[in-house]
Amino acid sequence: MVAQKISGAEVSRAIEDDLVAQVSSLRQQHPSFSPRLAIVQVGGREDSNVYIRMKLRAAERIGIQAEHVKLPRDITENELLARLTELNESPAVHGIIVQMPLDSQFDIDGHKVTDAVSPHKDVDGLNTINEGRVATGDMGGFIPCTPAGCVELIKRTGVPIAGKNVVVLGRSKIVGTPVSELLKWEHATVTVCHSKTRNLSEITKTADILVVAIGRPEMVRGSWIKPGAVVIDCGINPIPDATKKTGHRLVGDVAYSEAIEVASHVTPVPNGVGPMTVAMLMKNTVLSARRQLERLLAPKWPLTPLRLVPVKPPPRYLLKIFCLNTYCVVTLCTWF
Ligand SMILES: NC(=O)c1ccc[n+]([C@@H]2O[C@H](COP(=O)([O-])OP(=O)(O)OC[C@H]3O[C@@H](n4cnc5c(N)ncnc54)[C@H](OP(=O)(O)O)[C@@H]3O)[C@@H](O)[C@H]2O)c1
């Protein structure tokens, strides 16, 4: 059997085309409105620069205004949090992402930073509130981009997810954990493996759908895969390659040439999960912009007069007198 390649590049192009149409229709209805994404970067890691360039280009293709908020390595945690508060409060910004890992000269708490992004603008889906929603099956917040991309790719194979045995290798906050939760809510039976899991290859062989996100170049061999399985490889690992101008090439966490001999569908690296992550970020940004526009346009007339009335709680002594009186009246009524 030779597996079908699941082209993330093709699927992400289709998603982008749909977003282009959505943004242009929004613009026709509201000419002064544009979805806007803020990409916050601390420092200047070269890999982050590459990812940010990809996001900026995708935003431009779709018609999303993307702002690259570049902050210095010596920014303090408090200054970074204050900058995020400004972006949270700006009505012109609809989506905010903080490019990880932070390239800071201080020990900034990444968790505190992702939680400082308003859950209403958290288009990366990494705020604890949005993570909790996904964990409990509430998809009304924002779904993290790489996991959403993985699920979309599985769905595009046409292989039903419900009832299948899924094995996820990796339990990170950004990929392994949320993808396992999403697939659980797609009604699969999910096993999550990590660095302490024993007999890994025996477990992977039980998977009808195998999702790998471990950051170990080509660790998953063909012999680890169940014949006919769907294999989603999230890994992006540079390995030395003297034939390339850059001196390296990218490989996944799965040995692709072996996997295509066994699986029914496999994602390649590059052009598999990678472009889907960017497409899902753009999808979340347009979704966030639409939600904020809807909130802005929602009729407020019945609430406005109420909002204008200054409501002050009564003093405690009045409340006590009221409670005492009510008690007396109720007691007297019961007697007579
Ligand atoms: N395509 C994209 O857009 C995209 C996005 C994000 C990440 N990635 C790629 O996906 C890969 C994983 O990223 P990540 O951020 O999830 O990595 P991570 O935070 O380093 O997490 C790696 C996970 O793999 C587990 N693991 C590591 N070595 C293992 C082993 N030998 N056997 C079993 N489990 C092992 C770890 O287990 P413990 O929890 O026990 O340590 C951890 O849960 C990387 O190659 C990354 O570049 C791609």
XYZ file of C-alpha atoms and ligand atoms in Angstrom:
384
model
C 0.000 0.000 0.000
C 1.251 3.484 -0.816
C -0.315 6.143 1.370
C -2.014 9.248 0.061
C -0.186 12.454 0.896
C -2.364 14.878 2.889
C -1.349 18.235 1.489
C -1.609 20.886 4.184
C -0.486 23.400 1.571
C -3.569 22.682 -0.595
C -6.050 22.590 2.293
C -4.668 25.807 3.764
C -5.019 27.527 0.362
C -8.696 26.512 0.268
C -9.178 27.924 3.787
C -7.431 31.163 2.783
C -9.679 31.500 -0.292
C -12.725 31.205 1.930
C -11.303 33.833 4.315
C -10.585 36.221 1.431
C -14.272 35.991 0.478
C -15.394 36.516 4.107
C -13.186 39.589 4.579
C -14.268 41.128 1.287
C -17.946 40.642 2.175
C -17.328 42.208 5.619
C -15.681 45.173 3.900
C -18.581 45.589 1.488
C -21.029 45.734 4.385
C -18.790 47.857 6.647
C -16.269 49.746 4.483
C -14.391 51.245 7.425
C -13.923 47.857 9.153
C -10.840 45.630 8.800
C -9.863 42.570 10.824
C -6.652 43.376 12.652
C -4.068 41.042 14.193
C -1.255 42.074 16.552
C 1.783 39.762 16.571
C 3.879 40.487 19.644
C 7.527 39.446 19.547
C 10.079 39.816 22.313
C 13.663 39.822 20.988
C 14.545 38.510 17.548
C 15.013 34.715 17.375
C 15.645 33.779 13.761
C 13.105 30.893 13.751
C 10.451 33.245 15.210
C 11.256 35.824 12.506
C 10.579 33.173 9.838
C 7.230 32.157 11.414
C 6.179 35.798 11.837
C 7.001 36.580 8.187
C 4.772 33.652 7.133
C 1.909 34.983 9.281
C 2.320 38.550 7.984
C 2.269 37.346 4.366
C -0.832 35.193 4.913
C -2.606 38.115 6.602
C -1.782 40.371 3.655
C -3.111 37.811 1.146
C -6.403 37.599 3.054
C -6.889 41.299 3.735
C -6.193 41.169 7.476
C -4.204 44.125 8.788
C -1.326 42.596 10.731
C 0.825 44.644 13.052
C 4.222 43.295 14.102
C 4.757 44.590 17.656
C 8.504 44.135 18.094
C 9.694 44.526 21.681
C 13.310 44.570 22.923
C 14.981 41.660 24.754
C 15.354 43.823 27.854
C 11.629 44.476 28.239
C 10.487 43.518 31.753
C 7.568 41.213 32.483
C 5.492 44.124 33.815
C 6.191 46.256 30.726
C 5.204 43.353 28.453
C 1.993 42.765 30.428
C 1.203 46.497 30.227
C 1.676 46.418 26.426
C -0.708 43.456 26.216
C -3.280 45.336 28.307
C -3.106 48.238 25.807
C -3.721 45.824 22.920
C -6.559 44.125 24.843
C -8.213 47.496 25.344
C -7.743 48.761 21.780
C -11.049 48.415 19.878
C -9.116 48.381 16.590
C -7.301 45.114 17.450
C -9.275 41.877 17.061
C -6.632 39.222 17.571
C -3.410 39.073 19.600
C -0.689 36.450 19.585
C 2.584 36.407 21.471
C 5.247 34.616 19.469
C 6.794 31.896 21.626
C 9.376 31.188 22.869
C 10.143 34.642 24.252
C 13.672 35.822 23.498
C 14.073 37.784 26.712
C 17.061 38.542 28.865
C 14.800 38.089 31.907
C 13.009 34.996 33.148
C 9.523 36.035 31.945
C 6.710 33.636 32.887
C 5.302 32.493 29.518
C 2.128 31.181 31.131
C 1.417 34.567 32.733
C 1.953 36.193 29.333
C -0.459 33.930 27.411
C -3.016 34.417 30.196
C -2.617 38.197 29.910
C -4.077 38.103 26.379
C -7.819 38.724 26.642
C -9.754 35.463 26.057
C -11.866 37.470 23.550
C -8.774 38.237 21.420
C -6.764 35.070 22.122
C -6.596 33.828 18.523
C -3.793 31.401 19.470
C -6.193 29.697 21.914
C -3.546 29.540 24.652
C -5.296 31.505 27.421
C -6.273 29.119 30.237
C -9.948 30.068 29.786
C -9.917 28.988 26.147
C -7.862 25.878 26.975
C -10.420 24.951 29.645
C -13.267 25.396 27.173
C -11.646 23.007 24.690
C -10.939 20.501 27.479
C -14.621 20.455 28.440
C -15.949 20.278 24.897
C -17.036 23.933 24.605
C -15.762 25.079 21.191
C -17.197 28.598 21.564
C -13.855 30.218 22.490
C -10.750 29.940 20.304
C -9.277 26.583 19.326
C -5.455 26.452 19.279
C -4.148 26.635 15.718
C -1.893 23.593 15.226
C -4.377 21.173 16.881
C -7.255 22.683 14.874
C -5.155 22.217 11.721
C -4.479 18.555 12.588
C -8.196 17.803 13.078
C -9.085 19.604 9.832
C -6.516 17.506 7.926
C -7.891 14.266 9.416
C -11.439 15.311 8.431
C -10.332 16.101 4.870
C -9.138 12.483 4.433
C -12.794 11.430 4.711
C -11.884 8.874 7.391
C -14.488 9.137 10.190
C -12.996 9.978 13.607
C -15.847 8.812 15.867
C -15.144 5.456 17.471
C -11.541 5.279 16.197
C -8.488 4.528 18.340
C -6.309 7.628 18.306
C -2.795 7.741 19.729
C -1.206 11.158 20.332
C 2.555 11.254 20.909
C 3.375 14.329 23.007
C 1.417 16.224 25.673
C 2.610 19.809 25.216
C 0.356 22.778 25.952
C 0.343 23.921 22.325
C -0.027 20.652 20.430
C -0.280 17.277 22.207
C -2.744 18.125 24.975
C -5.261 20.201 22.964
C -5.203 17.860 19.937
C -5.978 14.910 22.211
C -8.890 16.836 23.738
C -10.276 17.898 20.354
C -10.174 14.307 19.120
C -11.816 13.086 22.327
C -14.709 15.502 21.581
C -14.792 14.172 18.008
C -15.692 10.904 19.814
C -12.418 9.045 19.292
C -10.873 6.892 22.026
C -7.635 8.716 22.736
C -4.362 7.501 24.268
C -1.749 10.167 25.069
C 1.930 9.157 25.227
C 4.960 11.129 26.460
C 8.595 10.705 27.371
C 7.832 8.321 30.253
C 5.516 6.052 28.253
C 6.735 2.470 28.020
C 6.477 0.268 24.913
C 5.728 3.270 22.728
C 5.864 1.384 19.428
C 3.402 -1.239 20.737
C 0.900 1.524 21.598
C 1.330 3.399 18.306
C 0.578 0.150 16.440
C -2.951 0.181 17.920
C -3.728 3.586 16.387
C -6.217 4.013 13.556
C -5.173 7.675 13.671
C -1.677 8.616 14.900
C -0.789 12.231 15.731
C 2.872 12.870 16.479
C 4.231 16.027 18.163
C 7.452 15.188 20.004
C 10.188 17.196 18.274
C 12.359 14.081 17.630
C 13.490 13.811 13.987
C 12.002 10.745 12.286
C 11.629 8.817 15.553
C 8.412 7.086 14.485
C 9.368 4.315 12.077
C 7.182 2.498 9.560
C 7.145 -0.574 11.846
C 5.411 1.535 14.570
C 2.405 2.233 12.344
C -0.742 0.126 11.970
C -1.396 -0.743 8.305
C -3.980 1.669 6.887
C -3.624 4.250 9.679
C -3.903 8.024 9.176
C -0.645 9.667 10.279
C -0.420 13.346 11.170
C 3.137 14.550 11.706
C 3.453 17.911 13.501
C 7.241 17.772 13.889
C 9.448 20.420 12.298
C 13.078 19.444 12.837
C 16.075 20.884 10.961
C 18.731 18.225 10.262
C 22.138 18.791 8.606
C 22.127 18.399 4.819
C 25.210 19.454 2.906
C 23.302 19.389 -0.414
C 21.144 22.339 0.684
C 22.195 25.978 0.414
C 21.201 26.531 4.028
C 23.140 23.434 5.139
C 20.009 21.807 6.555
C 16.595 20.459 5.629
C 13.381 19.979 7.571
C 12.056 16.578 8.585
C 9.120 15.543 10.729
C 8.885 13.306 13.777
C 7.832 10.437 11.480
C 10.100 8.674 8.957
C 7.989 9.730 5.951
C 9.491 7.328 3.379
C 8.676 4.370 5.671
C 5.259 5.671 6.756
C 3.940 5.962 3.175
C 4.544 2.224 2.720
C 2.224 1.343 5.637
C -0.320 4.102 6.308
C -3.383 5.071 4.270
C -2.761 8.846 4.593
C 0.325 10.756 5.787
C 1.158 14.458 6.131
C 4.510 15.473 4.636
C 7.053 17.806 6.241
C 7.221 20.551 5.074
C 3.786 21.434 3.602
C 1.759 19.323 5.992
C 0.648 20.633 9.374
C 2.836 23.800 9.167
C 0.734 25.808 6.653
C -2.442 24.686 8.467
C -1.247 26.372 11.669
C -1.007 29.703 9.856
C -4.360 29.204 8.090
C -6.092 28.436 11.409
C -4.584 31.552 12.986
C -6.054 33.620 10.162
C -9.405 31.823 10.532
C -9.456 32.614 14.267
C -8.595 36.257 13.565
C -11.459 36.687 11.093
C -13.787 34.885 13.538
C -12.708 37.211 16.345
C -13.212 40.287 14.161
C -16.715 39.120 13.205
C -17.601 38.452 16.847
C -16.384 41.889 17.914
C -18.258 43.550 15.072
C -21.436 41.688 16.058
C -21.034 42.860 19.674
C -20.526 46.417 18.434
C -23.640 46.300 16.240
C -25.856 44.456 18.738
C -28.868 46.626 19.690
C -28.172 48.322 22.988
C -31.296 50.504 23.317
C -33.087 48.519 26.060
C -29.963 48.430 28.188
C -28.742 51.990 27.681
C -31.255 53.736 29.994
C -30.506 51.174 32.708
C -26.789 51.704 32.318
C -27.271 55.461 32.692
C -28.943 55.077 36.111
C -26.238 55.074 38.765
C -26.963 51.977 40.851
C -25.539 52.238 44.365
C -26.004 49.411 46.890
C -28.122 50.486 49.904
C -26.284 50.989 53.205
C -25.940 47.868 55.405
C -28.147 49.222 58.219
C -31.063 49.635 55.748
C -30.613 46.041 54.563
C -30.621 44.836 58.206
C -33.853 46.785 58.970
C -35.447 45.372 55.803
C -34.496 41.780 56.713
C -35.700 42.201 60.326
C -39.034 43.671 59.162
C -39.562 40.874 56.643
C -38.786 38.302 59.360
C -41.300 39.911 61.746
C -44.044 40.136 59.091
C -43.542 36.505 58.020
C -43.534 35.320 61.658
C -46.712 37.308 62.500
C -48.465 36.020 59.367
C -47.646 32.421 60.365
C -49.087 33.011 63.891
C -52.383 34.536 62.724
N 3.553 22.558 12.491
C 3.467 23.527 13.372
O 2.928 24.585 13.132
C 4.021 23.261 14.723
C 3.547 23.969 15.823
C 4.049 23.657 17.062
C 5.035 22.689 17.174
N 5.503 22.057 16.063
C 6.518 21.009 16.127
O 5.956 19.888 16.788
C 6.959 19.234 17.560
C 6.495 19.187 18.988
O 6.333 20.502 19.455
P 5.869 20.824 20.953
O 5.891 22.287 21.114
O 4.661 20.060 21.240
O 7.143 20.195 21.740
P 7.439 20.124 23.286
O 6.773 21.194 24.032
O 8.919 19.945 23.393
O 6.749 18.744 23.727
C 7.233 17.525 23.270
C 6.372 16.413 23.807
O 6.882 15.184 23.308
C 7.174 14.308 24.371
N 8.389 13.558 24.044
C 9.631 14.040 23.873
N 10.475 13.052 23.599
C 9.748 11.920 23.593
C 10.055 10.554 23.387
N 11.308 10.140 23.115
N 9.072 9.642 23.472
C 7.801 10.035 23.751
N 7.445 11.320 23.956
C 8.410 12.240 23.882
C 7.387 15.171 25.607
O 7.083 14.406 26.734
P 7.141 15.012 28.233
O 5.896 15.814 28.400
O 7.176 13.812 29.093
O 8.391 15.847 28.285
C 6.395 16.312 25.336
O 5.132 15.991 25.814
C 8.237 20.041 17.326
O 8.971 19.451 16.281
C 7.745 21.399 16.905
O 8.669 22.088 16.081
C 4.996 22.323 14.856
